[in-house]
């Protein structure tokens, strides 16, 4: 489904990502884990077709990640989502559905369904007046307006209270159970274990190790494995 081959991205000669290779199967939840500056955002943006690799390739269903068709079927959640503060969640989501040319009837139904699932259906407040957790949920709803097959979520649960974090992890799991392929990043393995089929652990631009968490535990043991949990 997603094939990342020898991905390298340099910024002014500095390699933010160096030679990453991994694949993600259809319907899988794949975690990209690592501390600050590991190269997670750069990797995810390359998968979402939002930056051009210095070398290497990213393909989704055999098509380049930055092709128009691929991007139409992908939902990206940036680490910090810029929201239009004065809009209500509904008007904000309709605005994005229009950008994707989703027919009005389909969009309205999809938006109501998503707002309902995210417990936002009765929130008419402007986005600027909402809590951080609610704003994150609206950003997640926005990533679903085009009903994508592939979701790329950059630290979807970071900086949130434990309840909202759990909620978002569970919701991500449900999205994968619907058959969507999910790649998401996180600083640590806490929570990730509950949702990821496999992970790649990154540090300073390189993949240190990758595989199912159970195998990583066997190879590295509890101590090493939890080096990445802080
Ligand atoms: P964080 O958890 O802090 O978001 P990350 O793992 O997502 O970190 P990246 O944002 O991919 O890491 O950054 C990897 C490295 O590349 C960092 O050293 C960062 O400073 C650098 N970097 C990222 N974007 C740029 C840019 N546009 N110009 C220059 N350097 C950049």
mmCIF file of C-alpha atoms and ligand atoms in Angstrom:
data_model
loop_
_atom_site.group_PDB
_atom_site.id
_atom_site.type_symbol
_atom_site.label_atom_id
_atom_site.label_comp_id
_atom_site.label_asym_id
_atom_site.label_seq_id
_atom_site.Cartn_x
_atom_site.Cartn_y
_atom_site.Cartn_z
ATOM 1 C CA UNK A 1 0.000 0.000 0.000
ATOM 2 C CA UNK A 2 2.619 2.565 1.142
ATOM 3 C CA UNK A 3 6.215 2.008 0.027
ATOM 4 C CA UNK A 4 8.938 4.258 1.367
ATOM 5 C CA UNK A 5 12.301 3.523 -0.293
ATOM 6 C CA UNK A 6 15.642 5.065 0.704
ATOM 7 C CA UNK A 7 13.940 8.301 1.669
ATOM 8 C CA UNK A 8 16.348 11.172 2.247
ATOM 9 C CA UNK A 9 15.505 14.789 2.924
ATOM 10 C CA UNK A 10 18.119 17.470 3.382
ATOM 11 C CA UNK A 11 17.633 21.026 4.524
ATOM 12 C CA UNK A 12 20.585 23.113 3.417
ATOM 13 C CA UNK A 13 22.954 20.146 3.558
ATOM 14 C CA UNK A 14 21.585 18.849 6.891
ATOM 15 C CA UNK A 15 19.912 15.446 6.555
ATOM 16 C CA UNK A 16 16.624 15.468 8.505
ATOM 17 C CA UNK A 17 15.873 11.952 7.184
ATOM 18 C CA UNK A 18 18.563 9.582 5.968
ATOM 19 C CA UNK A 19 17.723 6.492 3.963
ATOM 20 C CA UNK A 20 14.406 5.396 5.485
ATOM 21 C CA UNK A 21 12.861 2.267 4.003
ATOM 22 C CA UNK A 22 9.607 0.693 5.146
ATOM 23 C CA UNK A 23 6.246 -0.378 3.849
ATOM 24 C CA UNK A 24 2.774 -0.184 5.312
ATOM 25 C CA UNK A 25 0.091 -2.714 4.420
ATOM 26 C CA UNK A 26 -3.463 -1.854 3.554
ATOM 27 C CA UNK A 27 -5.562 -1.472 6.711
ATOM 28 C CA UNK A 28 -2.500 -1.403 8.942
ATOM 29 C CA UNK A 29 -1.747 1.120 11.691
ATOM 30 C CA UNK A 30 1.938 1.979 11.466
ATOM 31 C CA UNK A 31 3.693 4.107 14.085
ATOM 32 C CA UNK A 32 6.699 6.351 13.477
ATOM 33 C CA UNK A 33 8.164 6.839 16.935
ATOM 34 C CA UNK A 34 11.029 9.005 18.109
ATOM 35 C CA UNK A 35 12.168 11.972 20.190
ATOM 36 C CA UNK A 36 12.198 15.650 19.097
ATOM 37 C CA UNK A 37 14.007 16.197 15.829
ATOM 38 C CA UNK A 38 14.102 12.483 14.940
ATOM 39 C CA UNK A 39 12.651 13.162 11.496
ATOM 40 C CA UNK A 40 9.065 12.036 12.071
ATOM 41 C CA UNK A 41 7.324 15.110 10.626
ATOM 42 C CA UNK A 42 9.632 15.120 7.616
ATOM 43 C CA UNK A 43 8.849 11.437 6.980
ATOM 44 C CA UNK A 44 5.098 11.964 7.325
ATOM 45 C CA UNK A 45 5.075 15.024 5.072
ATOM 46 C CA UNK A 46 6.907 13.039 2.398
ATOM 47 C CA UNK A 47 4.268 10.290 2.653
ATOM 48 C CA UNK A 48 1.524 12.913 2.373
ATOM 49 C CA UNK A 49 3.193 14.278 -0.768
ATOM 50 C CA UNK A 50 3.780 17.640 0.897
ATOM 51 C CA UNK A 51 7.530 17.788 0.439
ATOM 52 C CA UNK A 52 9.855 16.641 -2.242
ATOM 53 C CA UNK A 53 12.465 14.110 -1.102
ATOM 54 C CA UNK A 54 16.107 14.942 -1.827
ATOM 55 C CA UNK A 55 16.348 11.324 -2.972
ATOM 56 C CA UNK A 56 14.367 8.115 -2.636
ATOM 57 C CA UNK A 57 10.702 7.529 -3.316
ATOM 58 C CA UNK A 58 7.335 7.273 -1.654
ATOM 59 C CA UNK A 59 4.553 5.424 -3.465
ATOM 60 C CA UNK A 60 0.975 4.843 -2.428
ATOM 61 C CA UNK A 61 -0.807 2.082 -4.307
ATOM 62 C CA UNK A 62 2.021 2.230 -6.821
ATOM 63 C CA UNK A 63 1.497 5.937 -7.526
ATOM 64 C CA UNK A 64 3.865 8.744 -6.478
ATOM 65 C CA UNK A 65 2.827 10.289 -3.151
ATOM 66 C CA UNK A 66 2.615 13.775 -4.647
ATOM 67 C CA UNK A 67 0.306 12.821 -7.510
ATOM 68 C CA UNK A 68 -3.030 14.599 -7.573
ATOM 69 C CA UNK A 69 -5.052 11.368 -7.344
ATOM 70 C CA UNK A 70 -3.037 10.064 -4.392
ATOM 71 C CA UNK A 71 -3.410 13.301 -2.476
ATOM 72 C CA UNK A 72 -7.142 13.350 -3.136
ATOM 73 C CA UNK A 73 -7.445 10.016 -1.316
ATOM 74 C CA UNK A 74 -5.258 10.957 1.627
ATOM 75 C CA UNK A 75 -6.056 12.722 4.899
ATOM 76 C CA UNK A 76 -3.213 14.604 6.617
ATOM 77 C CA UNK A 77 -3.314 15.843 10.188
ATOM 78 C CA UNK A 78 -0.466 18.290 10.829
ATOM 79 C CA UNK A 79 1.105 18.562 14.275
ATOM 80 C CA UNK A 80 -0.385 22.033 14.652
ATOM 81 C CA UNK A 81 -3.549 22.562 12.656
ATOM 82 C CA UNK A 82 -4.286 26.138 11.718
ATOM 83 C CA UNK A 83 -8.001 26.607 12.329
ATOM 84 C CA UNK A 84 -10.163 29.555 11.327
ATOM 85 C CA UNK A 85 -10.924 30.803 14.802
ATOM 86 C CA UNK A 86 -14.210 32.532 14.027
ATOM 87 C CA UNK A 87 -15.798 29.552 12.216
ATOM 88 C CA UNK A 88 -18.011 26.893 13.780
ATOM 89 C CA UNK A 89 -16.846 23.269 13.338
ATOM 90 C CA UNK A 90 -19.582 22.689 10.742
ATOM 91 C CA UNK A 91 -18.785 25.701 8.586
ATOM 92 C CA UNK A 92 -15.074 24.911 8.819
ATOM 93 C CA UNK A 93 -15.611 21.319 7.653
ATOM 94 C CA UNK A 94 -17.941 22.411 4.843
ATOM 95 C CA UNK A 95 -15.285 24.842 3.682
ATOM 96 C CA UNK A 96 -12.754 21.995 3.382
ATOM 97 C CA UNK A 97 -15.273 19.646 1.758
ATOM 98 C CA UNK A 98 -15.778 22.334 -0.909
ATOM 99 C CA UNK A 99 -12.011 22.493 -1.451
ATOM 100 C CA UNK A 100 -12.099 18.764 -2.169
ATOM 101 C CA UNK A 101 -15.119 19.184 -4.458
ATOM 102 C CA UNK A 102 -17.214 16.832 -2.364
ATOM 103 C CA UNK A 103 -20.831 17.166 -3.550
ATOM 104 C CA UNK A 104 -22.824 19.199 -1.001
ATOM 105 C CA UNK A 105 -25.282 16.420 -0.026
ATOM 106 C CA UNK A 106 -22.527 13.851 0.442
ATOM 107 C CA UNK A 107 -20.409 16.339 2.371
ATOM 108 C CA UNK A 108 -23.225 17.297 4.735
ATOM 109 C CA UNK A 109 -24.007 13.686 5.534
ATOM 110 C CA UNK A 110 -20.353 12.805 6.020
ATOM 111 C CA UNK A 111 -19.721 15.844 8.223
ATOM 112 C CA UNK A 112 -22.757 15.153 10.423
ATOM 113 C CA UNK A 113 -21.681 11.540 10.793
ATOM 114 C CA UNK A 114 -18.118 12.482 11.735
ATOM 115 C CA UNK A 115 -19.199 15.222 14.153
ATOM 116 C CA UNK A 116 -21.527 12.721 15.768
ATOM 117 C CA UNK A 117 -18.799 10.105 16.125
ATOM 118 C CA UNK A 118 -16.431 12.659 17.631
ATOM 119 C CA UNK A 119 -19.096 13.937 20.048
ATOM 120 C CA UNK A 120 -19.000 17.376 18.451
ATOM 121 C CA UNK A 121 -22.469 17.400 16.890
ATOM 122 C CA UNK A 122 -23.867 19.948 19.361
ATOM 123 C CA UNK A 123 -20.838 22.213 19.387
ATOM 124 C CA UNK A 124 -21.810 25.426 17.635
ATOM 125 C CA UNK A 125 -19.130 27.533 19.309
ATOM 126 C CA UNK A 126 -16.483 29.242 17.236
ATOM 127 C CA UNK A 127 -13.301 27.207 16.952
ATOM 128 C CA UNK A 128 -11.366 29.959 18.738
ATOM 129 C CA UNK A 129 -13.427 29.357 21.891
ATOM 130 C CA UNK A 130 -12.874 25.602 22.000
ATOM 131 C CA UNK A 131 -10.494 23.600 24.174
ATOM 132 C CA UNK A 132 -7.312 22.161 22.698
ATOM 133 C CA UNK A 133 -8.804 18.642 22.728
ATOM 134 C CA UNK A 134 -11.919 19.747 20.879
ATOM 135 C CA UNK A 135 -9.859 21.625 18.316
ATOM 136 C CA UNK A 136 -7.806 18.478 17.719
ATOM 137 C CA UNK A 137 -11.009 16.496 17.175
ATOM 138 C CA UNK A 138 -12.173 19.096 14.627
ATOM 139 C CA UNK A 139 -8.798 18.802 12.877
ATOM 140 C CA UNK A 140 -9.297 15.020 12.772
ATOM 141 C CA UNK A 141 -12.795 15.528 11.355
ATOM 142 C CA UNK A 142 -11.235 17.773 8.701
ATOM 143 C CA UNK A 143 -8.824 14.984 7.706
ATOM 144 C CA UNK A 144 -11.885 12.833 6.932
ATOM 145 C CA UNK A 145 -13.940 15.204 4.733
ATOM 146 C CA UNK A 146 -12.715 13.531 1.531
ATOM 147 C CA UNK A 147 -13.301 10.009 2.969
ATOM 148 C CA UNK A 148 -9.620 9.055 2.487
ATOM 149 C CA UNK A 149 -8.174 5.535 2.312
ATOM 150 C CA UNK A 150 -4.896 6.666 3.819
ATOM 151 C CA UNK A 151 -4.517 8.740 6.964
ATOM 152 C CA UNK A 152 -1.257 10.411 7.932
ATOM 153 C CA UNK A 153 -1.468 11.812 11.458
ATOM 154 C CA UNK A 154 1.426 13.778 12.936
ATOM 155 C CA UNK A 155 1.372 13.352 16.728
ATOM 156 C CA UNK A 156 -2.430 13.279 16.903
ATOM 157 C CA UNK A 157 -2.518 12.882 20.680
ATOM 158 C CA UNK A 158 0.374 15.083 21.779
ATOM 159 C CA UNK A 159 -0.203 17.661 24.488
ATOM 160 C CA UNK A 160 -3.735 16.521 25.290
ATOM 161 C CA UNK A 161 -5.309 15.427 28.548
ATOM 162 C CA UNK A 162 -5.372 11.643 29.166
ATOM 163 C CA UNK A 163 -9.090 11.300 28.427
ATOM 164 C CA UNK A 164 -8.883 12.984 25.019
ATOM 165 C CA UNK A 165 -5.655 11.102 24.264
ATOM 166 C CA UNK A 166 -7.447 7.794 24.888
ATOM 167 C CA UNK A 167 -10.386 8.933 22.853
ATOM 168 C CA UNK A 168 -8.196 9.808 19.863
ATOM 169 C CA UNK A 169 -6.254 6.539 20.087
ATOM 170 C CA UNK A 170 -9.502 4.562 20.146
ATOM 171 C CA UNK A 171 -10.890 6.604 17.264
ATOM 172 C CA UNK A 172 -7.739 5.971 15.208
ATOM 173 C CA UNK A 173 -8.188 2.258 15.861
ATOM 174 C CA UNK A 174 -11.765 2.447 14.582
ATOM 175 C CA UNK A 175 -10.644 4.255 11.425
ATOM 176 C CA UNK A 176 -8.245 1.389 10.694
ATOM 177 C CA UNK A 177 -10.944 -1.184 11.407
ATOM 178 C CA UNK A 178 -12.984 0.502 8.666
ATOM 179 C CA UNK A 179 -10.189 -0.505 6.294
ATOM 180 C CA UNK A 180 -8.201 2.727 6.212
ATOM 181 C CA UNK A 181 -4.427 2.625 6.327
ATOM 182 C CA UNK A 182 -2.995 4.796 9.086
ATOM 183 C CA UNK A 183 0.518 6.151 9.618
ATOM 184 C CA UNK A 184 0.987 8.182 12.733
ATOM 185 C CA UNK A 185 3.848 9.606 14.735
ATOM 186 C CA UNK A 186 4.392 9.802 18.464
ATOM 187 C CA UNK A 187 7.132 10.743 20.883
ATOM 188 C CA UNK A 188 6.869 7.574 22.876
ATOM 189 C CA UNK A 189 5.456 4.096 22.918
ATOM 190 C CA UNK A 190 2.903 4.889 25.567
ATOM 191 C CA UNK A 191 -0.564 4.284 24.019
ATOM 192 C CA UNK A 192 1.021 3.332 20.692
ATOM 193 C CA UNK A 193 1.181 -0.298 21.789
ATOM 194 C CA UNK A 194 -2.606 -0.387 21.922
ATOM 195 C CA UNK A 195 -3.104 0.708 18.368
ATOM 196 C CA UNK A 196 -0.047 -0.009 16.171
ATOM 197 C CA UNK A 197 0.497 -3.212 14.243
ATOM 198 C CA UNK A 198 4.117 -2.268 13.576
ATOM 199 C CA UNK A 199 6.403 0.661 14.314
ATOM 200 C CA UNK A 200 9.596 2.257 13.033
ATOM 201 C CA UNK A 201 11.680 3.828 15.770
ATOM 202 C CA UNK A 202 13.629 6.865 14.553
ATOM 203 C CA UNK A 203 16.482 8.841 16.028
ATOM 204 C CA UNK A 204 18.487 11.660 14.420
ATOM 205 C CA UNK A 205 17.040 11.047 10.963
ATOM 206 C CA UNK A 206 17.571 7.299 10.900
ATOM 207 C CA UNK A 207 15.350 4.316 11.530
ATOM 208 C CA UNK A 208 16.946 2.580 14.493
ATOM 209 C CA UNK A 209 14.691 -0.451 14.324
ATOM 210 C CA UNK A 210 11.303 -1.464 12.959
ATOM 211 C CA UNK A 211 8.835 -4.295 13.257
ATOM 212 C CA UNK A 212 5.943 -5.545 15.374
ATOM 213 C CA UNK A 213 6.245 -4.316 18.950
ATOM 214 C CA UNK A 214 6.237 -7.871 20.315
ATOM 215 C CA UNK A 215 9.332 -8.688 18.222
ATOM 216 C CA UNK A 216 11.092 -5.488 19.234
ATOM 217 C CA UNK A 217 10.493 -6.373 22.856
ATOM 218 C CA UNK A 218 12.052 -9.788 22.320
ATOM 219 C CA UNK A 219 15.077 -8.322 20.553
ATOM 220 C CA UNK A 220 15.691 -5.343 22.773
ATOM 221 C CA UNK A 221 14.195 -6.447 26.065
ATOM 222 C CA UNK A 222 12.083 -4.216 28.232
ATOM 223 C CA UNK A 223 14.912 -1.874 29.250
ATOM 224 C CA UNK A 224 16.162 -0.875 25.794
ATOM 225 C CA UNK A 225 12.672 -0.838 24.412
ATOM 226 C CA UNK A 226 11.583 1.699 26.994
ATOM 227 C CA UNK A 227 14.527 3.961 26.238
ATOM 228 C CA UNK A 228 12.176 5.455 23.669
ATOM 229 C CA UNK A 229 9.262 5.950 25.990
ATOM 230 C CA UNK A 230 10.323 9.267 27.485
HETATM 231 P P1 LIG B 1 9.320 16.905 16.618
HETATM 232 O O1 LIG B 1 8.865 15.769 17.435
HETATM 233 O O2 LIG B 1 10.058 17.952 17.382
HETATM 234 O O3 LIG B 1 8.256 17.469 15.732
HETATM 235 P P2 LIG B 1 10.355 15.382 14.378
HETATM 236 O O4 LIG B 1 10.806 14.022 14.734
HETATM 237 O O5 LIG B 1 9.015 15.527 13.769
HETATM 238 O O6 LIG B 1 10.474 16.318 15.637
HETATM 239 P P3 LIG B 1 11.332 16.839 12.089
HETATM 240 O O7 LIG B 1 10.353 17.971 12.305
HETATM 241 O O8 LIG B 1 11.102 15.955 10.933
HETATM 242 O O9 LIG B 1 11.457 15.963 13.401
HETATM 243 O O10 LIG B 1 12.769 17.487 12.005
HETATM 244 C C1 LIG B 1 13.960 16.723 11.823
HETATM 245 C C2 LIG B 1 15.134 17.660 11.794
HETATM 246 O O11 LIG B 1 15.066 18.470 10.625
HETATM 247 C C3 LIG B 1 15.193 18.604 12.981
HETATM 248 O O12 LIG B 1 16.550 18.756 13.345
HETATM 249 C C4 LIG B 1 14.634 19.897 12.420
HETATM 250 O O13 LIG B 1 15.207 21.016 13.080
HETATM 251 C C5 LIG B 1 15.077 19.837 10.963
HETATM 252 N N1 LIG B 1 14.120 20.527 10.091
HETATM 253 C C6 LIG B 1 12.822 20.214 9.910
HETATM 254 N N2 LIG B 1 12.241 21.042 9.026
HETATM 255 C C7 LIG B 1 13.208 21.921 8.631
HETATM 256 C C8 LIG B 1 13.233 23.026 7.726
HETATM 257 N N3 LIG B 1 12.156 23.400 7.035
HETATM 258 N N4 LIG B 1 14.402 23.673 7.587
HETATM 259 C C9 LIG B 1 15.514 23.310 8.261
HETATM 260 N N5 LIG B 1 15.552 22.268 9.127
HETATM 261 C C10 LIG B 1 14.421 21.590 9.320
#
